Coordinates of C-alpha atoms in Angstrom, one line a residue:
M192 CA -0.1 0.0 0.0
D193 CA 1.2 3.4 -0.9
R194 CA 1.8 5.3 2.4
F195 CA 1.8 8.8 0.5
K196 CA -1.7 8.6 -1.0
P197 CA -2.1 11.8 -2.7
Y198 CA -4.9 14.1 -1.5
S199 CA -7.5 15.9 -3.6
K200 CA -7.9 19.6 -3.6
V201 CA -11.0 19.2 -1.5
H202 CA -9.2 17.4 1.1
L203 CA -6.3 20.1 1.2
A204 CA -9.0 22.8 1.5
L205 CA -10.7 21.0 4.4
F206 CA -7.1 20.6 6.2
Y207 CA -6.3 24.2 5.8
A208 CA -9.7 25.3 6.9
S209 CA -9.5 23.1 10.0
S210 CA -6.1 24.3 10.7
F211 CA -7.2 28.1 10.4
V212 CA -10.1 27.5 12.6
F213 CA -8.4 25.7 15.3
G214 CA -5.4 28.2 15.1
S215 CA -7.6 31.0 15.4
F216 CA -9.5 29.5 18.4
S217 CA -6.2 29.0 20.0
L218 CA -5.1 32.6 19.5
F219 CA -8.7 33.8 20.7
S220 CA -8.4 31.6 23.7
Q221 CA -5.0 33.1 24.6
S222 CA -6.0 36.7 24.1
T223 CA -9.3 36.1 26.2
A224 CA -7.1 34.4 28.8
L225 CA -4.7 37.6 28.8
A226 CA -7.6 39.8 28.9
N227 CA -9.2 38.1 31.8
D228 CA -5.7 37.9 33.5
I229 CA -5.3 41.8 33.1
L230 CA -8.9 42.3 34.4
T231 CA -8.5 40.0 37.4
P232 CA -7.4 41.9 40.4
L233 CA -4.1 40.7 41.9
E234 CA -4.0 39.4 45.5
T235 CA -0.6 41.0 45.9
G236 CA 1.5 43.7 44.2
F237 CA 0.4 45.5 41.1
R238 CA 0.5 45.7 37.5
C239 CA 2.7 48.0 35.4
R240 CA 4.2 48.6 32.0
T241 CA 7.7 47.1 31.4
E242 CA 10.6 48.1 29.1
I243 CA 12.9 45.5 27.6
V244 CA 16.6 46.5 27.5
G245 CA 18.7 43.8 26.2
L246 CA 17.7 40.4 27.8
D247 CA 16.3 42.2 31.0
T248 CA 12.8 43.4 31.7
F249 CA 12.4 46.3 33.9
P250 CA 9.1 47.8 35.4
L251 CA 8.3 51.0 34.1
I252 CA 6.4 53.2 36.5
V253 CA 5.4 56.7 35.9
C254 CA 5.2 58.8 39.1
D255 CA 3.1 62.0 39.7
E256 CA 5.1 65.0 40.0
V257 CA 5.6 66.1 43.7
E258 CA 6.8 69.5 44.8
I259 CA 8.4 69.7 48.1
I260 CA 8.3 73.1 49.8
T261 CA 10.3 73.6 52.8
N262 CA 10.2 76.4 55.4
F263 CA 12.9 79.1 55.2
I264 CA 15.5 79.4 57.9
F265 CA 15.9 83.0 59.0
T266 CA 19.2 84.2 60.0
N267 CA 17.7 87.4 61.6
N268 CA 14.3 89.1 62.0
R269 CA 14.6 91.3 58.9
Q270 CA 14.7 88.2 56.6
K271 CA 11.5 87.0 58.5
E272 CA 9.8 90.3 58.2
Q273 CA 10.7 90.4 54.4
W274 CA 9.2 87.0 53.9
T275 CA 6.0 87.9 55.6
K276 CA 5.6 91.1 53.4
I277 CA 6.2 89.2 50.3
K278 CA 3.7 86.6 51.1
F279 CA 1.1 89.3 51.9
N280 CA 2.0 91.2 48.7
V281 CA 2.0 88.1 46.4
K282 CA -1.5 87.0 47.9
K283 CA -2.8 90.5 47.1
V284 CA -1.5 91.0 43.5
Y285 CA -1.3 87.4 42.0
P286 CA -5.1 87.4 41.0
Y287 CA -4.4 90.6 39.1
A288 CA -1.4 89.0 37.3
I289 CA -3.4 85.9 36.3
L290 CA -6.3 88.0 35.0
A291 CA -4.1 90.4 33.2
A292 CA -2.1 87.6 31.6
A293 CA -5.4 86.1 30.4
K294 CA -6.5 89.3 28.8
L295 CA -3.0 89.9 27.2
K296 CA -2.9 86.3 25.8
E297 CA -6.3 86.9 24.2
Y298 CA -5.1 90.2 22.6
D299 CA -2.0 88.4 21.2
R300 CA -4.2 85.7 19.6
A301 CA -6.5 88.2 18.1
L302 CA -3.4 90.3 16.8
E303 CA -2.1 87.4 14.9
K304 CA -5.2 87.3 12.8
I305 CA -5.0 91.1 12.0
K306 CA -2.8 91.8 8.9
D307 CA -3.6 95.5 8.4
E308 CA -1.3 97.8 10.4
K309 CA -3.8 100.4 11.0
L310 CA -6.3 97.9 12.3
K311 CA -3.7 96.7 14.6
K312 CA -3.0 100.3 16.1
T313 CA -6.8 100.5 16.4
F314 CA -7.3 97.3 18.1
L315 CA -4.3 98.0 20.6
K316 CA -6.0 101.4 21.6
V317 CA -9.1 99.3 22.4
C318 CA -7.0 96.9 24.4
E319 CA -5.5 99.5 26.5
K320 CA -8.9 101.1 27.2
D321 CA -10.1 97.6 28.2
L322 CA -7.2 97.2 30.6
R323 CA -7.8 100.5 32.0
S324 CA -11.4 100.0 32.7
E325 CA -10.6 96.6 34.3
F326 CA -7.8 97.3 36.5
E327 CA -7.0 101.0 36.8
D328 CA -9.0 101.9 39.8
E329 CA -7.9 98.9 41.9
L330 CA -4.2 98.9 40.9
S331 CA -4.0 102.6 41.7
N332 CA -4.3 101.7 45.3
L333 CA -1.3 99.3 45.2
S334 CA 1.9 100.3 47.2
V335 CA 5.2 100.6 45.2
S336 CA 6.5 97.3 46.4
Q337 CA 3.2 95.4 45.4
G338 CA 3.4 97.1 42.0
K339 CA 7.0 95.8 41.5
I340 CA 5.9 92.2 42.4
L341 CA 2.8 92.5 40.1
M342 CA 5.2 93.5 37.2
K343 CA 7.2 90.4 38.0
L344 CA 4.3 88.1 38.1
I345 CA 2.9 89.4 34.8
D346 CA 6.3 88.4 33.2
R347 CA 6.0 85.1 34.9
E348 CA 2.6 84.5 33.5
T349 CA 3.0 85.9 30.0
E350 CA 6.9 85.8 29.4
K351 CA 6.6 89.4 28.5
T352 CA 8.1 92.2 30.7
T353 CA 6.0 95.2 31.5
Y354 CA 8.3 97.3 29.2
E355 CA 7.4 95.0 26.3
I356 CA 3.8 95.1 27.0
V357 CA 3.7 99.0 27.3
K358 CA 5.8 99.2 24.1
Q359 CA 3.2 96.9 22.3
L360 CA 0.3 98.9 23.4
R361 CA 1.6 102.4 23.4
G362 CA 4.7 102.5 21.4
G363 CA 8.4 102.7 22.2
F364 CA 8.4 106.4 23.3
Q365 CA 5.7 105.7 26.0
A366 CA 7.5 102.6 27.2
A367 CA 10.8 104.6 27.3
M368 CA 9.1 107.3 29.4
W369 CA 7.6 104.8 32.0
Q370 CA 10.8 103.0 32.3
T371 CA 12.5 106.4 33.3
V372 CA 9.7 106.8 35.8
A373 CA 10.3 103.3 37.1
R374 CA 14.0 103.9 37.3
I375 CA 13.5 107.0 39.5
F376 CA 11.6 104.6 42.1
G377 CA 14.3 102.2 41.8
H378 CA 12.6 99.7 39.6
N379 CA 13.3 98.4 36.1
M380 CA 10.4 97.5 33.7
K381 CA 13.0 95.3 31.6
T382 CA 13.8 93.0 34.5
K383 CA 12.8 89.5 33.9
Y384 CA 11.3 87.0 36.4
D385 CA 14.0 85.0 38.1
A386 CA 12.3 82.2 40.3
R387 CA 15.6 80.6 41.2
V388 CA 17.5 83.5 42.6
E389 CA 16.3 87.0 42.7
D390 CA 12.6 86.1 43.0
L391 CA 12.9 83.0 44.9
M392 CA 10.7 84.2 47.8
V393 CA 8.1 85.6 45.4
E394 CA 8.0 82.1 43.6
R395 CA 7.7 80.3 47.0
A396 CA 4.9 82.5 48.0
V397 CA 3.1 81.9 44.7
K398 CA 3.4 78.2 45.2
L399 CA 1.9 78.5 48.8
V400 CA -1.0 80.5 47.3
E401 CA -1.7 78.0 44.6
A402 CA -1.6 75.2 47.0
G403 CA -4.2 77.0 49.3
Q404 CA -1.6 76.9 52.1
F405 CA -1.7 80.7 52.6

């Protein structure tokens, strides 16, 4: 008897079909088992992503950002009084910085769509009038030190110094004039916000206000 009896095309078709069905069933069973395994709570430990490096598999865990704020250690009463004053001033002017920054960003988005220079100038005058009506009365009551912190915080929120903002709204001459006035009072409208060194206490106070701790 011939052990290698030839199969008809029908037999071969049935063979491949059965192989495909059982193979697919096997893959389906594996994927179902895997899904069930993922959905089943673990008795101990936890599931996480992994990263394969060479022949090793390492757990890949993304941790939430945690900011640690420590208390200042003061060497004298003057530093403590300075910190107390800065906290008070930041809490008072920070809301104005947020609102002003939101409006300035809104103006910038609108300006990007205006191509005509005359229309831009007209729009900027409207923006200045809007800012005056919104903030002028309340900001006129700020102290000099509070105004200085407000300028720094606006730069923090907009990445624009107050000199750049005045120059955009009222032109270079007006910006230069107000810069001269600011310099008389010992301020500089061109100074950038420095959260790491010069404005470290201001930044710390902002974090406390944002966290609701002050």
